[in-house]
Short mmCIF file of C-alpha atoms (C1' of nucleotides) in Angstrom, two decimals:
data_model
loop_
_atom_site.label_atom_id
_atom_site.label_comp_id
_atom_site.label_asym_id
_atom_site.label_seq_id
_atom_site.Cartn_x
_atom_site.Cartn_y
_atom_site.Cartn_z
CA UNK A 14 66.83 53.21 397.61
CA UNK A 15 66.22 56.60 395.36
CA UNK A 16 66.17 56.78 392.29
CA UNK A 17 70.18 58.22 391.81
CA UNK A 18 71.31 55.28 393.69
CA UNK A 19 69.39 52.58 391.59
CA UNK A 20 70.32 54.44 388.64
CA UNK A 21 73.89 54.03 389.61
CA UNK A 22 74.05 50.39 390.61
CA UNK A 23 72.39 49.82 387.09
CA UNK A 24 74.73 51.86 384.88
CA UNK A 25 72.16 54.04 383.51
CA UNK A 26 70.39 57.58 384.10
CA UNK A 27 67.76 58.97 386.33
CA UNK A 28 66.57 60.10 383.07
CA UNK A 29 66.08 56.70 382.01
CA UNK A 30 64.13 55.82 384.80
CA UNK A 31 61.81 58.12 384.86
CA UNK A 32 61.25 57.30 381.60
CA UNK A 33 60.11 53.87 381.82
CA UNK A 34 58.16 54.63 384.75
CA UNK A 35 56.00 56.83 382.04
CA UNK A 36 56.15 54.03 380.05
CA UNK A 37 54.71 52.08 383.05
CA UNK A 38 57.25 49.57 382.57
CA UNK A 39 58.88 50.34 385.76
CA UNK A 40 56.78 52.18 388.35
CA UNK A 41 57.84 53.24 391.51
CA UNK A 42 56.99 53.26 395.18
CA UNK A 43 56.66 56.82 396.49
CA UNK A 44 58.39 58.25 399.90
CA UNK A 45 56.24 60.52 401.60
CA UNK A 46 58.30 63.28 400.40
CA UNK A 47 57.36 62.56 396.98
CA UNK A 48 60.48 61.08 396.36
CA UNK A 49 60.59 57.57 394.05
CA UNK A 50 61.44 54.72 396.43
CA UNK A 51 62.91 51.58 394.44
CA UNK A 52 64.33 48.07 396.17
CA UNK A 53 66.32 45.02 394.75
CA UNK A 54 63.84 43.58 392.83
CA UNK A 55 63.35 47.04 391.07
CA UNK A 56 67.17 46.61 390.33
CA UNK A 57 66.61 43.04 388.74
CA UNK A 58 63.71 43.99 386.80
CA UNK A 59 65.87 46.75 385.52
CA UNK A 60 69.15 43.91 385.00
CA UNK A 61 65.90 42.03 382.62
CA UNK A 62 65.25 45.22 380.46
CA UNK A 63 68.81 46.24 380.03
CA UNK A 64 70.03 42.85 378.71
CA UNK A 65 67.13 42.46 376.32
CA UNK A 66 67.77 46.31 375.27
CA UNK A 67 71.31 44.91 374.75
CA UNK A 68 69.90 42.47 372.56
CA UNK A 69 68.19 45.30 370.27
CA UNK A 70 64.87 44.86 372.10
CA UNK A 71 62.15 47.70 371.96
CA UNK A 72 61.12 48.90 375.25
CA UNK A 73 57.68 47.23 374.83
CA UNK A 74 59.21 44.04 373.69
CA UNK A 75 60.67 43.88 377.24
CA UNK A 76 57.32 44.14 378.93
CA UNK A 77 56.50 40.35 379.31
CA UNK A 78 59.78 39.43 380.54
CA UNK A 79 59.61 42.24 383.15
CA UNK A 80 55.94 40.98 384.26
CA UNK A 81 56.97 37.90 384.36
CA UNK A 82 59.77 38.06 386.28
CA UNK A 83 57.38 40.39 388.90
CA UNK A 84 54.73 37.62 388.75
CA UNK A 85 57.42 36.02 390.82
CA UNK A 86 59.19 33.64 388.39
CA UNK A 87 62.91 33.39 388.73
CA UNK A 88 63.68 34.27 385.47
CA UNK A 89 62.03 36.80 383.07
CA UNK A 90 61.72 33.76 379.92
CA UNK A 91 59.71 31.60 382.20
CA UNK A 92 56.47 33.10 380.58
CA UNK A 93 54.94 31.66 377.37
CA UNK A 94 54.70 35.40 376.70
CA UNK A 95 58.36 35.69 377.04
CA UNK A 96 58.90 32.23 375.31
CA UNK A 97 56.74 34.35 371.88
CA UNK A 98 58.92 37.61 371.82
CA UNK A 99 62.43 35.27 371.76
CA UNK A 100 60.44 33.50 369.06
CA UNK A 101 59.47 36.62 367.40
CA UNK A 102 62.88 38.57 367.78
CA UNK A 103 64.57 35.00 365.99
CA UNK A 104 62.94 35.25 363.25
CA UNK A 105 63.27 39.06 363.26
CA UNK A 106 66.91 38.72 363.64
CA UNK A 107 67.64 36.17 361.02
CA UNK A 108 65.32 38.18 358.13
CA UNK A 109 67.50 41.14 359.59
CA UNK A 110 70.72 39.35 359.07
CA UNK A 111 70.03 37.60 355.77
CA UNK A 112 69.33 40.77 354.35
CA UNK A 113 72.60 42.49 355.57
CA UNK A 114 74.39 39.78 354.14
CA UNK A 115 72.96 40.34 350.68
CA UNK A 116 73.77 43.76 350.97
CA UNK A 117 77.33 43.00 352.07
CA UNK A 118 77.70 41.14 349.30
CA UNK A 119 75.96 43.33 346.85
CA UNK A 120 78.64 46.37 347.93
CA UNK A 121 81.64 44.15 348.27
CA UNK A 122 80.90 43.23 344.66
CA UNK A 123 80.64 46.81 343.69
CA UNK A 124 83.43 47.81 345.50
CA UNK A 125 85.88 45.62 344.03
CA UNK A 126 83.68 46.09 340.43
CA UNK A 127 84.76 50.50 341.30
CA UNK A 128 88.68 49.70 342.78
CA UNK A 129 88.98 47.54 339.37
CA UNK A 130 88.05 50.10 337.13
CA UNK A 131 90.17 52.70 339.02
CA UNK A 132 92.87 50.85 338.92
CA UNK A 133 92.41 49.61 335.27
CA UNK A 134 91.22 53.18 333.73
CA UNK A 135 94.03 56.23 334.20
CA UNK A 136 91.28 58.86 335.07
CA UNK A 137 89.98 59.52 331.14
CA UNK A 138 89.07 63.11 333.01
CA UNK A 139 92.62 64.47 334.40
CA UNK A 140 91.45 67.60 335.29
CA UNK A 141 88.90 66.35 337.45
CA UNK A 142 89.68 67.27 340.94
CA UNK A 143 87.30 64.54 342.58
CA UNK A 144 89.28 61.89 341.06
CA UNK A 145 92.61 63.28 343.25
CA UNK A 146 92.87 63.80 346.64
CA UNK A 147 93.42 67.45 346.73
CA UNK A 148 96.35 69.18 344.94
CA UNK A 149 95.62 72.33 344.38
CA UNK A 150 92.20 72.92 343.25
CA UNK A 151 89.33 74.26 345.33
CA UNK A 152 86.20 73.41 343.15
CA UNK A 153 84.60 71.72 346.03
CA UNK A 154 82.36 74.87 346.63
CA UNK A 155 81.95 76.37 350.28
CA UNK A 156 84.76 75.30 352.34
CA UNK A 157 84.41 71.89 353.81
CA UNK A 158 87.10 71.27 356.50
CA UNK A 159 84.81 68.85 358.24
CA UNK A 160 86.79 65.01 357.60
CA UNK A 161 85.85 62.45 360.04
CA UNK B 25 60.77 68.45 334.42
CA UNK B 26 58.88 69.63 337.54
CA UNK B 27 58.96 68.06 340.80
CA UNK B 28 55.80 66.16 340.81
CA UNK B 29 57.26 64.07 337.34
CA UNK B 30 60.88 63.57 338.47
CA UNK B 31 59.00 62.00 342.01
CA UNK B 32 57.08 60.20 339.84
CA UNK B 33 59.59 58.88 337.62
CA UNK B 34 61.60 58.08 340.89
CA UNK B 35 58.98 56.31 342.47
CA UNK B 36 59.28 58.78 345.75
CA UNK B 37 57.34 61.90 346.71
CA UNK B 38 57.69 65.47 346.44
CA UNK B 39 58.03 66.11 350.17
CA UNK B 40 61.40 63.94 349.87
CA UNK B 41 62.82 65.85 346.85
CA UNK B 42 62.25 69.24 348.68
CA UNK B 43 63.83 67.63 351.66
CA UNK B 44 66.92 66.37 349.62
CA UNK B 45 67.49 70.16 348.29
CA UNK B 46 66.73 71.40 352.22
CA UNK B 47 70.26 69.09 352.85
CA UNK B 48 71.88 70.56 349.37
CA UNK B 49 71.83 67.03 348.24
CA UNK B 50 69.89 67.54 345.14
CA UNK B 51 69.15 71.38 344.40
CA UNK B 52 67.17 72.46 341.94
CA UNK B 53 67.31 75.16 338.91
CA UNK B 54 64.15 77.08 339.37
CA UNK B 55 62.06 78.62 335.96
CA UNK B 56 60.91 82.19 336.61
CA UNK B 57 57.67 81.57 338.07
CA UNK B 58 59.86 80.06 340.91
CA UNK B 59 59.27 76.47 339.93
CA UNK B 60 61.53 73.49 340.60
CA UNK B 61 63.36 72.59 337.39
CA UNK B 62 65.10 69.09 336.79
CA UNK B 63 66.35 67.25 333.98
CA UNK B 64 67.78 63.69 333.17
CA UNK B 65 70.80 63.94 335.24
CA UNK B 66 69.05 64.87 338.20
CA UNK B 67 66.91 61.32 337.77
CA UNK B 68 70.34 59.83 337.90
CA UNK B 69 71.31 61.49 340.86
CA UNK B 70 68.24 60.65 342.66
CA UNK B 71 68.57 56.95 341.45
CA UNK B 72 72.14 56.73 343.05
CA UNK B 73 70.81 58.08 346.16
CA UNK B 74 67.84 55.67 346.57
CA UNK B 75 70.02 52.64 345.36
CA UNK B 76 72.32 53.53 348.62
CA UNK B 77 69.57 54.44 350.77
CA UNK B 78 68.40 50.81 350.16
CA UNK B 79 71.33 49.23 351.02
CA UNK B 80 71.19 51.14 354.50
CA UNK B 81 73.61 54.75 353.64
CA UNK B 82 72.57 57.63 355.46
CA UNK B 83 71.46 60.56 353.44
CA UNK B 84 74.67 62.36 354.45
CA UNK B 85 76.91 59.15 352.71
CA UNK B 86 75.82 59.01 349.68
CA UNK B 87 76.72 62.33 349.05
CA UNK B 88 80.10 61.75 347.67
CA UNK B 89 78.44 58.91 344.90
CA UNK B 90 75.99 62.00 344.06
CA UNK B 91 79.35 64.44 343.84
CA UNK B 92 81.14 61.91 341.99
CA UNK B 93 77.99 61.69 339.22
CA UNK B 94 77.70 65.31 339.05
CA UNK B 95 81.49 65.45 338.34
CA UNK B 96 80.76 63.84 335.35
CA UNK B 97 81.63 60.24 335.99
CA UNK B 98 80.10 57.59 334.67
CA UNK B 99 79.09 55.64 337.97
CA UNK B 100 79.11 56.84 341.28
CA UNK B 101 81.30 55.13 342.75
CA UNK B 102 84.22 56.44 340.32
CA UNK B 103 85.71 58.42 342.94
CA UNK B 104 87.96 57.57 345.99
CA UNK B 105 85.71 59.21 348.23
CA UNK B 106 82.81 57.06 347.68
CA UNK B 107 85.14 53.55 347.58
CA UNK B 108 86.31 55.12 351.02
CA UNK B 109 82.24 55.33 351.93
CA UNK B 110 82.69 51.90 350.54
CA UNK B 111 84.55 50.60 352.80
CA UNK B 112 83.86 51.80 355.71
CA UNK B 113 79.95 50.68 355.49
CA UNK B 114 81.29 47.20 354.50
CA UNK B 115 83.35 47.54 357.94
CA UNK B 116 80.31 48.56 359.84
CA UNK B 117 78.22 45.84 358.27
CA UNK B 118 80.91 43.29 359.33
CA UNK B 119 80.89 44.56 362.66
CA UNK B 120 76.52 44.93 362.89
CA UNK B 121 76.45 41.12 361.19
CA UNK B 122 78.80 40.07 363.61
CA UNK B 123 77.31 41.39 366.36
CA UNK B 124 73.41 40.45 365.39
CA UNK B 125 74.78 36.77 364.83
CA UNK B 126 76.55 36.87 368.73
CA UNK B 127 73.05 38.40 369.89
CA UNK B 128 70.62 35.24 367.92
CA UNK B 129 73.25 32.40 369.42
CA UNK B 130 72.93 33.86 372.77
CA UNK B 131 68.96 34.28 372.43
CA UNK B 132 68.85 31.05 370.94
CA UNK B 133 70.37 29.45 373.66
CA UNK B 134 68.17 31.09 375.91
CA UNK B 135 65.03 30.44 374.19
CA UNK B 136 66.26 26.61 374.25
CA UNK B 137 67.10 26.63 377.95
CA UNK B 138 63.64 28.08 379.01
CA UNK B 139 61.62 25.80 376.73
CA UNK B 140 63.55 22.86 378.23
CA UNK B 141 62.73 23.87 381.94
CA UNK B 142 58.37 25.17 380.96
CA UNK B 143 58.13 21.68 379.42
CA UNK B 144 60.30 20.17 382.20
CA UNK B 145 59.15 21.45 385.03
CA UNK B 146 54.95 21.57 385.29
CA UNK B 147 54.54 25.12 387.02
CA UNK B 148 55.22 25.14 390.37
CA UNK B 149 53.34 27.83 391.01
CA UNK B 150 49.91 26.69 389.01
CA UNK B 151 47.91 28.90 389.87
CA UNK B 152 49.58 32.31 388.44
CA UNK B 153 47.60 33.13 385.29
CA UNK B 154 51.05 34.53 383.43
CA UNK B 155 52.08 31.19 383.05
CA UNK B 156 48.77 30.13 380.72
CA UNK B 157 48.62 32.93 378.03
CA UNK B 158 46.21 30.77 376.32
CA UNK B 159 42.96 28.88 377.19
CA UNK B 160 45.05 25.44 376.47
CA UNK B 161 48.07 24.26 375.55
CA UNK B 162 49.65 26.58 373.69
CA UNK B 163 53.14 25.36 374.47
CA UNK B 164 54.64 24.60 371.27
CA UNK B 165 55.94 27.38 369.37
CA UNK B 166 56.32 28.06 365.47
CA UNK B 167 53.13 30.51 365.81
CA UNK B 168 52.97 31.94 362.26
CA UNK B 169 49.56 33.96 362.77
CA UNK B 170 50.31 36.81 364.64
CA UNK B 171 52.28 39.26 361.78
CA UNK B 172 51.90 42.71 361.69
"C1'" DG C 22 36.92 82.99 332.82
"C1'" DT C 23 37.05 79.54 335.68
"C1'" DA C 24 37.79 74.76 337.40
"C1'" DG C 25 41.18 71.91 338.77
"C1'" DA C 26 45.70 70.12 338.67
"C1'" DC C 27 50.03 71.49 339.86
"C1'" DC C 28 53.40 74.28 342.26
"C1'" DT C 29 55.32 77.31 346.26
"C1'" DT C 30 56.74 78.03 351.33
"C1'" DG C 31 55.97 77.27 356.03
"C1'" DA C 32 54.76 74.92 359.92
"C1'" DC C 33 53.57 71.21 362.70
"C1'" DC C 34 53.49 65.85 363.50
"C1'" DC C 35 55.51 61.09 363.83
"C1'" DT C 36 58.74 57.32 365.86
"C1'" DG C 37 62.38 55.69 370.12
"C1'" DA C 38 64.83 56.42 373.76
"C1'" DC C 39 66.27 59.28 375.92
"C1'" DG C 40 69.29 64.38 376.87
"C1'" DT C 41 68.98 68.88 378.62
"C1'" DC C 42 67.00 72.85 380.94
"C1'" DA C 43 64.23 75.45 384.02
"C1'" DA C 44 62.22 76.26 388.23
"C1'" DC C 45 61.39 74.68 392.31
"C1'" DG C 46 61.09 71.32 396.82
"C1'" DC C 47 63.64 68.60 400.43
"C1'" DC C 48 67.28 67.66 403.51
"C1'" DA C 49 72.00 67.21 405.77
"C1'" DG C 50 75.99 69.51 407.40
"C1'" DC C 51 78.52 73.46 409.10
"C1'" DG D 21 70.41 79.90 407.92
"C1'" DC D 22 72.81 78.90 403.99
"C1'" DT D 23 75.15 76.08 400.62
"C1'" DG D 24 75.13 72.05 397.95
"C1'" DG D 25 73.42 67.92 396.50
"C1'" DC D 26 69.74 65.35 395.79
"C1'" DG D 27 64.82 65.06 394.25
"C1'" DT D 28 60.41 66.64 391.59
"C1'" DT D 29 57.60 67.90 387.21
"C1'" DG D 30 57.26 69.73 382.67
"C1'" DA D 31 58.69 71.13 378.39
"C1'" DC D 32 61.49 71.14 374.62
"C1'" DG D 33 65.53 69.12 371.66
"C1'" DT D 34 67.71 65.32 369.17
"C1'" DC D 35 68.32 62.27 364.92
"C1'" DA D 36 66.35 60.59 359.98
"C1'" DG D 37 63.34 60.73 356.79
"C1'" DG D 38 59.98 62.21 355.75
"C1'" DG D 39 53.95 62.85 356.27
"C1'" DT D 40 50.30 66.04 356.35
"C1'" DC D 41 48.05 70.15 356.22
"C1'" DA D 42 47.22 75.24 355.04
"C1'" DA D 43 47.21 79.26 352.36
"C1'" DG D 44 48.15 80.82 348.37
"C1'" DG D 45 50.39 81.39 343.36
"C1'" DT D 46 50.50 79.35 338.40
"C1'" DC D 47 49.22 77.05 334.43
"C1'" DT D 48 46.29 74.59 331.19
"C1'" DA D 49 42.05 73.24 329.19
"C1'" DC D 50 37.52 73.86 328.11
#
DNA sequence: GTAGACCTTGACCCTGACGTCAACGCCAGC
DNA sequence: GCTGGCGTTGACGTCAGGGTCAAGGTCTAC
């Protein structure tokens, strides 16, 4: 198949593909027309880097799955290779997710620290416009219309 | 002060405080030879915006904490505009938390799975080098040697 | 009166994973 | 034989948060 059709069976761009064939993580068969020629196992080696892109991999990181699964195994973890980055990635992911925690629960505790003291404290500035939602005043400089 | 001593006293660079007045996020007062010009408050400021920065803000959302200082309040966070910010980043750190922890359980089951079936099954097909990374067995995992 | 530290602006470079154009080649259908 | 849809390469843009020059102005000390 070309290269819009494989795109389209895998949900993602021509753009895409092109890229990782620069990457050399996907290379491609050539027509004689010049045109890239891909076939089903392109499409499963492409299934392989999607999911672990799902899974926040880098492109790179994907590399030893995608060779191993073209060295002919069934599936792309079969390699000790493979077997290192899921290692890797785990403990990646769990110093990635205690930290977020301890941030959560730094800003929580800040957060309800702020809503206390707002609720606690009449403003001890009333003619502070940032304190209110908008009245009247139009201190905010330059107009900025732009709420998401 | 001048910009090399409030970077200094920051613990950041001078490249980064000229990009912070480049957004408007921290402008300067210049002295007639055309020189940056900062004071205390501006330290403050720039301490608010690195204490959000580390807990993962974009520049662009920590302006309202730097507003909210500048305002004249005490702590950043004083205004309903930055509890808002507030909020919504604890939302989005639910929902990245939540999602990271679905992502380890699934490549932790995965990384189970294939260690089960290399240890189970002796390579069928013994011959393809992919499948022996290392000289010998290098099978068990817990590698703590190769950090960046 | 000059070295050297400090400041200025401007411009280009970096990462990752692409998006978007431009200019052109190939091919099928009418 | 022309239109339209695909394909090609190459180059530049994007986003954040700066890094790293380069060329030159300013200030302070000796």
């Amino acid at each position: 198949m070309r290269i819009g059709e494989l795109a389209r069976q895998a949900g993602t761009t021509t753009r895409t593909l092109r890229y990782y064939e620069a990457r050399g993580l996907l290379p491609a068969r050539r027509a004689e027309n010049g045109y890239r020629r891909y076939d089903e196992e392109d499409l499963r080696l492409l299934h392989q880097i999607r999911l672990l892109q799902d899974f926040g991999f880098e492109l790179e990181e994907t590399r030893p799955f995608v060779d191993c699964l073209r060295a002919g195994h069934s599936s792309g973890d079969a390699c000790p290779a493979s077997l290192d980055v899921y290692r890797r990635k785990l403990a990646e992911l769990d110093a990635v997710i205690g930290r977020l925690g301890q941030v959560r629960e730094q800003m929580s505790a800040q957060l309800a620290r702020a809503e206390l003291e707002a609720s606690a404290a009449t403003p001890p500035a009333p003619r502070c416009e940032l304190t209110q939602a908008a009245p009247k005043g139009h201190t905010r400089g330059a107009d900025d219309g732009a709420d998401e």
